CSV table of C-alpha atoms and ligand atoms in Angstrom, one decimal:
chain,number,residue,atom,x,y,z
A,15,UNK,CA,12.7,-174.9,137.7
A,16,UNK,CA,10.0,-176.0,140.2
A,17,UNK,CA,6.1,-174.3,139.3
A,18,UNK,CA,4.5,-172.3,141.7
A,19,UNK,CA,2.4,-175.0,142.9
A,20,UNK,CA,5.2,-177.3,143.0
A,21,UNK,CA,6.7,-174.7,145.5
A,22,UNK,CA,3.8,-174.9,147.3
A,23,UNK,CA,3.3,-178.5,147.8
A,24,UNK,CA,7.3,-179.1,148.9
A,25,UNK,CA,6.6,-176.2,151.4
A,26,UNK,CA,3.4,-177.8,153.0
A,27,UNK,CA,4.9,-181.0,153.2
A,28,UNK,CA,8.3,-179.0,155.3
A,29,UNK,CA,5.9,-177.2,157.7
A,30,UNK,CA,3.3,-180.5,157.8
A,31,UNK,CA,0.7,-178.5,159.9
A,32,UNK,CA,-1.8,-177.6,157.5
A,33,UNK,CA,-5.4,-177.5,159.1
A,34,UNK,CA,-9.1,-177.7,157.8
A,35,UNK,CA,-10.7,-174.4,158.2
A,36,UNK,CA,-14.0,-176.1,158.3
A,37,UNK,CA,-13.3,-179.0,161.2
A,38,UNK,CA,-9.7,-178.0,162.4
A,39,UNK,CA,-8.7,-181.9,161.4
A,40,UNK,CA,-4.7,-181.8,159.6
A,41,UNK,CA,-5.1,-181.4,156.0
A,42,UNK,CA,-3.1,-183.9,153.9
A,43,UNK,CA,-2.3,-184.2,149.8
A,44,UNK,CA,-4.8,-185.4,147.5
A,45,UNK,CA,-3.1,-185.3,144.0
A,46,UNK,CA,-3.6,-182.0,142.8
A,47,UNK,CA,-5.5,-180.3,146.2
A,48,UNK,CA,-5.9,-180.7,149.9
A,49,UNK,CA,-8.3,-182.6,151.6
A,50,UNK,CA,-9.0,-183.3,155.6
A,51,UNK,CA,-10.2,-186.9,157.0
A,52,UNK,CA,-13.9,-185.5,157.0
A,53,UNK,CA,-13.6,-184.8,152.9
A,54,UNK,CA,-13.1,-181.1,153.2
A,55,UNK,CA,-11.4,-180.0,150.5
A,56,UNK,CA,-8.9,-176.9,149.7
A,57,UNK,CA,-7.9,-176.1,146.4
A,58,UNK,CA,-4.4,-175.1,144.9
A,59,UNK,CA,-4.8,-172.9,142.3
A,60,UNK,CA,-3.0,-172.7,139.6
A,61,UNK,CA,-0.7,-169.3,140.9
A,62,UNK,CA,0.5,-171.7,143.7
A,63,UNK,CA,-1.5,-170.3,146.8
A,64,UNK,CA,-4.2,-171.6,148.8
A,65,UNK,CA,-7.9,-169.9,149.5
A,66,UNK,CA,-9.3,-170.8,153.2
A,67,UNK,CA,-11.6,-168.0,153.4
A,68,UNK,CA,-15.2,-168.6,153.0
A,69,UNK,CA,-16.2,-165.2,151.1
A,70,UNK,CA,-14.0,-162.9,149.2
A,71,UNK,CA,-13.1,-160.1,151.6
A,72,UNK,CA,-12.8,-156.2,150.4
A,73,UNK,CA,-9.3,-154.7,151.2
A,74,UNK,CA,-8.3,-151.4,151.1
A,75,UNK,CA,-5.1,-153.2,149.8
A,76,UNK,CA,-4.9,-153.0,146.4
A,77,UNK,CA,-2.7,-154.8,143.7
A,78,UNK,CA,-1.6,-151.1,142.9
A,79,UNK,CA,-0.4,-150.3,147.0
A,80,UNK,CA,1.2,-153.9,147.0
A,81,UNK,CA,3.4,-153.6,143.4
A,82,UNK,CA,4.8,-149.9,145.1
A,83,UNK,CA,5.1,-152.0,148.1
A,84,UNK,CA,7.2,-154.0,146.0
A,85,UNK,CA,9.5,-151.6,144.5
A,86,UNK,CA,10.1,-149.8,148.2
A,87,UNK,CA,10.9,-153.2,149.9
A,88,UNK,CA,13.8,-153.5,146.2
A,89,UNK,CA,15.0,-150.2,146.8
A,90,UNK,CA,16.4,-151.5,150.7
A,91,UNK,CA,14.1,-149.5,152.6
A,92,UNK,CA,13.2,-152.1,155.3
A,93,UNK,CA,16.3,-153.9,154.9
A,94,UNK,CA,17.3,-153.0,158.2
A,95,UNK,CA,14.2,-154.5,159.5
A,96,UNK,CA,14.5,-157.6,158.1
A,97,UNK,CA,18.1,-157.9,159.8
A,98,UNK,CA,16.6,-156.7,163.3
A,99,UNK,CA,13.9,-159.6,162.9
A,100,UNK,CA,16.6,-162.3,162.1
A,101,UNK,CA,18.8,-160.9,164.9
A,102,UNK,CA,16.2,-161.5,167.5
A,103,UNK,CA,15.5,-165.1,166.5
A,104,UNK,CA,17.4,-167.6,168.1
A,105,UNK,CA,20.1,-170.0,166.3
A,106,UNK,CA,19.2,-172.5,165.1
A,107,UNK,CA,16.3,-174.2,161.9
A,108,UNK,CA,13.1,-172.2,162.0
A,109,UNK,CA,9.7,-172.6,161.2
A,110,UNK,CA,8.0,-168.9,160.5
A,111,UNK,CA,4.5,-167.9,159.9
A,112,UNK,CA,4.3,-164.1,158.5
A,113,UNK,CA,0.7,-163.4,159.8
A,114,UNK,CA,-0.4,-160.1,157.5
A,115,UNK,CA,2.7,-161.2,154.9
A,116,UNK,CA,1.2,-158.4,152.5
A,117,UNK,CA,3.7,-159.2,149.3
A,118,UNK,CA,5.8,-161.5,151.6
A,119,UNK,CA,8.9,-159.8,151.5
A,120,UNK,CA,9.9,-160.3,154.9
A,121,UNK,CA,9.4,-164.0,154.8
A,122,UNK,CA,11.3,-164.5,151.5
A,123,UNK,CA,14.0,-162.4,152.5
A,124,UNK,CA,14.5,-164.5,155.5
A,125,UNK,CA,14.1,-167.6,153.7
A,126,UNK,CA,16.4,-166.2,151.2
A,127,UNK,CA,19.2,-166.2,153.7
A,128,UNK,CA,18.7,-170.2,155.5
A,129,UNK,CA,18.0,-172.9,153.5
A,130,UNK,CA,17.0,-175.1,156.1
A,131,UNK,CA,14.1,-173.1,157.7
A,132,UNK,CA,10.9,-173.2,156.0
A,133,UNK,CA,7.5,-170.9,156.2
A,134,UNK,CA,4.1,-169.9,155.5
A,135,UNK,CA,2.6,-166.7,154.6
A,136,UNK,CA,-1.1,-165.4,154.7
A,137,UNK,CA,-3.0,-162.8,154.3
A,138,UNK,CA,-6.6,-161.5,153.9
A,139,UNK,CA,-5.7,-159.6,150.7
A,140,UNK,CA,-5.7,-161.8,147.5
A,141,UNK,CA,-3.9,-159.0,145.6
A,142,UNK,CA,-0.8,-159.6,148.0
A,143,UNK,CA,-0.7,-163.1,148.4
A,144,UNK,CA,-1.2,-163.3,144.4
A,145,UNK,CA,1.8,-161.0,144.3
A,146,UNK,CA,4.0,-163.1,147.6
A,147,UNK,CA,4.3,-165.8,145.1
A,148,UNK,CA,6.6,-164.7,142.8
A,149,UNK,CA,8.8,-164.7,145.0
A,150,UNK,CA,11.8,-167.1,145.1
A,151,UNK,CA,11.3,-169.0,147.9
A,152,UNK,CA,9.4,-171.9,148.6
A,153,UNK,CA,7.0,-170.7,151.0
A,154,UNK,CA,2.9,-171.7,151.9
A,155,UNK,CA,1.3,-169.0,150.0
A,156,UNK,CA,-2.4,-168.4,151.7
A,157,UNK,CA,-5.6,-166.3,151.3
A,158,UNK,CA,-7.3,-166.5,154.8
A,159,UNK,CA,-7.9,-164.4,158.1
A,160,UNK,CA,-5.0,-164.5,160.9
A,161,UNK,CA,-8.1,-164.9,163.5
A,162,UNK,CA,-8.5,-168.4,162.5
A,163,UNK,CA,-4.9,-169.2,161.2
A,164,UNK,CA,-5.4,-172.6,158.7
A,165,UNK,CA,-3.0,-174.0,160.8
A,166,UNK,CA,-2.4,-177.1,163.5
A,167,UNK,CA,-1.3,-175.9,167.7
A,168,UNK,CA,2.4,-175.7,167.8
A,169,UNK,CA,2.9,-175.4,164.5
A,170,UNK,CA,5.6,-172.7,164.2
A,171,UNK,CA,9.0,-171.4,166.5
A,172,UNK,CA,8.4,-168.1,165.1
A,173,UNK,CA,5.5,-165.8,163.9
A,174,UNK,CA,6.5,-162.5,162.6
A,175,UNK,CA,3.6,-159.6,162.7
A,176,UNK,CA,5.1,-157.1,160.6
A,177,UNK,CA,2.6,-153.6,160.5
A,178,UNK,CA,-0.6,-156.1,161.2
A,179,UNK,CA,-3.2,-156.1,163.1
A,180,UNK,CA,-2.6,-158.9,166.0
A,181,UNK,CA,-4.6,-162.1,167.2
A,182,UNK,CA,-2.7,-163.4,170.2
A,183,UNK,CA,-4.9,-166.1,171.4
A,184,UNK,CA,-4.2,-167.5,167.6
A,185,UNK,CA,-0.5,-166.6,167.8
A,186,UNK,CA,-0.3,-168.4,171.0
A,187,UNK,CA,-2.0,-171.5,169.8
A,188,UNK,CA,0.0,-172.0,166.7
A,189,UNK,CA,3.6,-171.2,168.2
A,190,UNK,CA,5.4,-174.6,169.9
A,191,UNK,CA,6.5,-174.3,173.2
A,192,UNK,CA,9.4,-171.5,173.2
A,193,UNK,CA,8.6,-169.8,170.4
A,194,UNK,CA,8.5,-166.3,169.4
A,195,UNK,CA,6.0,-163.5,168.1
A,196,UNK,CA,8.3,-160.6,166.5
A,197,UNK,CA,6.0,-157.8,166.4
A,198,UNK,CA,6.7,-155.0,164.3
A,199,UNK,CA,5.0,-151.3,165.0
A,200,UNK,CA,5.6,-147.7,163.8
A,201,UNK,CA,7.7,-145.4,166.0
A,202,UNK,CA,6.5,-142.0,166.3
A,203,UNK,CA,8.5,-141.0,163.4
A,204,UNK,CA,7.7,-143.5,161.3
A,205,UNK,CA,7.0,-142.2,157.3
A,206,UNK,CA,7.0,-138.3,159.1
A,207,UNK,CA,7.4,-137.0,155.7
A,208,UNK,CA,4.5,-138.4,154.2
A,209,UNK,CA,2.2,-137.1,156.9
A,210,UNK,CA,3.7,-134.1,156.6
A,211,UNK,CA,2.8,-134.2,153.4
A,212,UNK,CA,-0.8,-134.7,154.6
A,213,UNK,CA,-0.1,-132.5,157.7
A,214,UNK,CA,-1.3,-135.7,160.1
A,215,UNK,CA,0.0,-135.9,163.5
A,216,UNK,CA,3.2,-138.0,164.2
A,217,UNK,CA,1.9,-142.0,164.7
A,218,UNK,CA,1.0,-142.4,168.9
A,219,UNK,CA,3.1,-145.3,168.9
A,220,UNK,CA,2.6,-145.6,172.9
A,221,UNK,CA,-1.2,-147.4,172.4
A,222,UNK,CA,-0.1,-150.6,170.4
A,223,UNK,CA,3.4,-151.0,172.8
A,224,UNK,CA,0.8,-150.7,176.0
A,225,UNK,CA,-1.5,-153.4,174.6
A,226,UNK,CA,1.5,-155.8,173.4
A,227,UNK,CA,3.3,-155.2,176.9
A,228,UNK,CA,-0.3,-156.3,178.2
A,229,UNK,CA,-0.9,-159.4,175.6
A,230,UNK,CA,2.9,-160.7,175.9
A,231,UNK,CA,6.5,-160.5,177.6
A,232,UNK,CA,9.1,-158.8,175.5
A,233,UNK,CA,11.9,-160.8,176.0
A,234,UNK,CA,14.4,-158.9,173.3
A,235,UNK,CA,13.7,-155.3,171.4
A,236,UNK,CA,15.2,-153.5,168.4
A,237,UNK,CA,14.7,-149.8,167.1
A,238,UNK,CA,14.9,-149.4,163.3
A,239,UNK,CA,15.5,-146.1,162.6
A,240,UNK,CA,16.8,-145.0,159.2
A,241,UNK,CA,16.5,-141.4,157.0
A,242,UNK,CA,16.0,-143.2,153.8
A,243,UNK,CA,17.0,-141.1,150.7
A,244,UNK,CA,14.6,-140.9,148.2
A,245,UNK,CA,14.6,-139.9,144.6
A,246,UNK,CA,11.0,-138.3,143.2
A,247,UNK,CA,10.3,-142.1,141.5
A,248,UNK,CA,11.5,-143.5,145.4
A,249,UNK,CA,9.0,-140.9,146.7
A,250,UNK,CA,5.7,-141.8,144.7
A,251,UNK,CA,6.2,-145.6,145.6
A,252,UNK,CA,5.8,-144.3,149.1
A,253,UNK,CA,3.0,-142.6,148.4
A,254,UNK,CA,1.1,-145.5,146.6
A,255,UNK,CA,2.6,-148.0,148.8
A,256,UNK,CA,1.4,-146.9,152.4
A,257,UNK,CA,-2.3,-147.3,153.8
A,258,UNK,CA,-1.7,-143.3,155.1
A,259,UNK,CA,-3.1,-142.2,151.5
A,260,UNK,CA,-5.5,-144.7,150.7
A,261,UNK,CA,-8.7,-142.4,151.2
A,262,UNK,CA,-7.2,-139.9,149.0
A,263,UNK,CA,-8.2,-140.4,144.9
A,264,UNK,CA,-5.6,-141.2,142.6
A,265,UNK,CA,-5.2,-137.0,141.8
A,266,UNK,CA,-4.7,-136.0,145.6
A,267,UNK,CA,-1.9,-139.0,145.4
A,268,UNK,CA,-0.6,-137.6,142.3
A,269,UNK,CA,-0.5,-134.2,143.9
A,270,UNK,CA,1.5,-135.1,146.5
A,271,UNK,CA,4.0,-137.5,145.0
A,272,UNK,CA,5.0,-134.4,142.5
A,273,UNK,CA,5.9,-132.8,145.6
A,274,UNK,CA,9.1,-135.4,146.9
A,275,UNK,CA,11.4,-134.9,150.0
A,276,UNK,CA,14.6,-136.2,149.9
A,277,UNK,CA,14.4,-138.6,152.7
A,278,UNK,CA,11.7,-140.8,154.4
A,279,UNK,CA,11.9,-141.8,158.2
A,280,UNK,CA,11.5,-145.3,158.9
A,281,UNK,CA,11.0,-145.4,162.6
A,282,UNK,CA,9.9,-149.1,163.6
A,283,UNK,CA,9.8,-150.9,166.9
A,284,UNK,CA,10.9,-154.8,166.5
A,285,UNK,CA,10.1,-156.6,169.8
A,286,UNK,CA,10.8,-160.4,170.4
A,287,UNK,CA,8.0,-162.0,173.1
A,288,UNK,CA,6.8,-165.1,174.6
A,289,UNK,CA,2.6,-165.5,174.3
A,290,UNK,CA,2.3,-168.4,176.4
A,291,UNK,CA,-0.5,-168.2,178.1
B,8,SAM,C1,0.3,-152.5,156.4
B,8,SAM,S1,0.1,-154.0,155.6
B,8,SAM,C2,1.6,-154.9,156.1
B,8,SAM,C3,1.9,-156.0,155.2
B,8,SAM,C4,3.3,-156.7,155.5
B,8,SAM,N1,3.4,-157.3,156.8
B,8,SAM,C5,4.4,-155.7,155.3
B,8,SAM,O1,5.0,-155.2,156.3
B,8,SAM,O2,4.7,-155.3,154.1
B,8,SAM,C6,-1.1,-154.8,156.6
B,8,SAM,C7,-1.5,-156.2,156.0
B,8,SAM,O3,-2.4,-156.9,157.0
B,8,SAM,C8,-3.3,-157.6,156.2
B,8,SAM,N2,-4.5,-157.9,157.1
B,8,SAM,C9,-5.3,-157.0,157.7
B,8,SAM,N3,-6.2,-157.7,158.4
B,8,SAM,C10,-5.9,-159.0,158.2
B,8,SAM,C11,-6.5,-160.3,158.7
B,8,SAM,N4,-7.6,-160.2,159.5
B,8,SAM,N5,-6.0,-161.4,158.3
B,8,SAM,C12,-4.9,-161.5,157.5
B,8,SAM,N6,-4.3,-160.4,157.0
B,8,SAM,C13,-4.8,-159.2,157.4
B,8,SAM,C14,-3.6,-156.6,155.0
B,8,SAM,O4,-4.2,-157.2,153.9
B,8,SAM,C15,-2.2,-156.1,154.7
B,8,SAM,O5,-1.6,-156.9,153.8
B,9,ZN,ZN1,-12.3,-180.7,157.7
């Protein structure tokens, strides 16, 4: 069986679009690490993931939210989105960047089902890309910023932006000619239960469709929306999992995942679209 960081070198040699984050120059192997032509060098380490940020950043994204994450992604809740995404991609071998992967399931789950495409994943959050590579797949595990993707132009046919904030100049620069930026956003529905549970106000999903209908042309849509059942243990995943309690201390949490609803709405907007500029 192949080592993380044996994954990691066979999937940067697939994509072969690795760029310095210092000087922009293509990264290439040296032995054990990464190094551009101007001797900038980026370590592996020894989980199989690469660091390109300069400075550790804070996340509200903990390893605690990213293991419930986990457990909610096993239990088939966002399976349907996962078959939305890979319905609005065209035929044929693809190279994916999951910008704001979080745990990577989406990516491996697509991986999972062609052999012949190949990916990268990053994400600001250590925690979660720490987590992404356990994953099966061989997949480009990275620590770094989506505004200033670690990546050469035309790098990618698709870029999937699952529930993340969005750079589109970037997203344009690093998809090839024809390719595709699935954004992913909550519906108005989406997780109503859990706000209820916080008595917030359904999510105004009309804000972030205005402002990608302004940044890009949707070219093919899907609407995810499923009444997941949920059992109590189901239920306090959700809670742990979703950024909606994060301000709330571990007690509040606790208080509210001892009071379960049997379903949780999963009300998400998949849109295919062009970025070119
Ligand atoms: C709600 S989570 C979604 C994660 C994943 N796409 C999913 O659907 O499970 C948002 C993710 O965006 C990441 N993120 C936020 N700002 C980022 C940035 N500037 N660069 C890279 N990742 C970022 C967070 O660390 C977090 O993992
Ligand atoms: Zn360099």
């Amino acid at each position: 069986m192949l080592s993380k960081r044996e994954k990691l070198f066979l999937a940067a040699e697939a994509l072969g679009c690795l760029a310095c984050p210092t000087c922009g120059a293509a990264l290439t192997r040296t032995g054990d690490d990464f190094a551009c032509g101007h001797r900038h060098r980026i370590n592996v380490n020894r989980k199989g993931c690469l660091n390109v940020l300069s400075a550790q950043v804070d996340s509200c994204y903990d390893a605690d939210l990213f293991a419930a994450r986990g457990r909610v992604f096993d239990a088939g809740c966002y399976n349907a989105v996962a078959d939305a995404i890979e319905s609005l991609l065209p035929e044929g071998s693809h190279r994916l960047l999951d910008a704001g992967c979080g745990d990577g399931w989406y990516l491996n789950a697509l991986l999972a089902r062609h052999a012949d495409w190949c990916g990268a994943g990053i994400d600001i959050s250590r925690d979660a890309i720490l987590q992404a590579t356990n994953h099966p797949c061989t997949a480009l595990w990275c620590v770094g910023d989506l505004r200033r993707l670690p990546f050469g132009d035309d790098s990618f046919t698709a870029v999937l932006d699952v529930l993340t904030p969005a750079n589109y100049e970037e997203f344009r620069r690093v998809l090839a000619p024809g390719g595709l930026l699935i954004k992913v956003y909550p519906g108005s529905g989406y997780l109503q239960e859990l706000r209820d549970a916080r008595r917030l106000p359904p999510y105004e999903e009309g804000q972030v469709d205005a402002y990608l209908r302004e940044k890009a042309v949707v070219t093919g849509e899907q609407h995810v929306l499923v009444q997941h059942p949920v059992t109590p243990a189901l239920w306090r995943d959700f809670v742990w999992m979703t950024p909606l309690m994060q301000d709330l201390s571990a007690e509040e949490k606790n208080a509210i995942a001892q009071r379960p609803a049997r379903t949780v709405t999963i009300d998400l907007h998949v849109a295919a679209c062009r970025v070119e500029g």
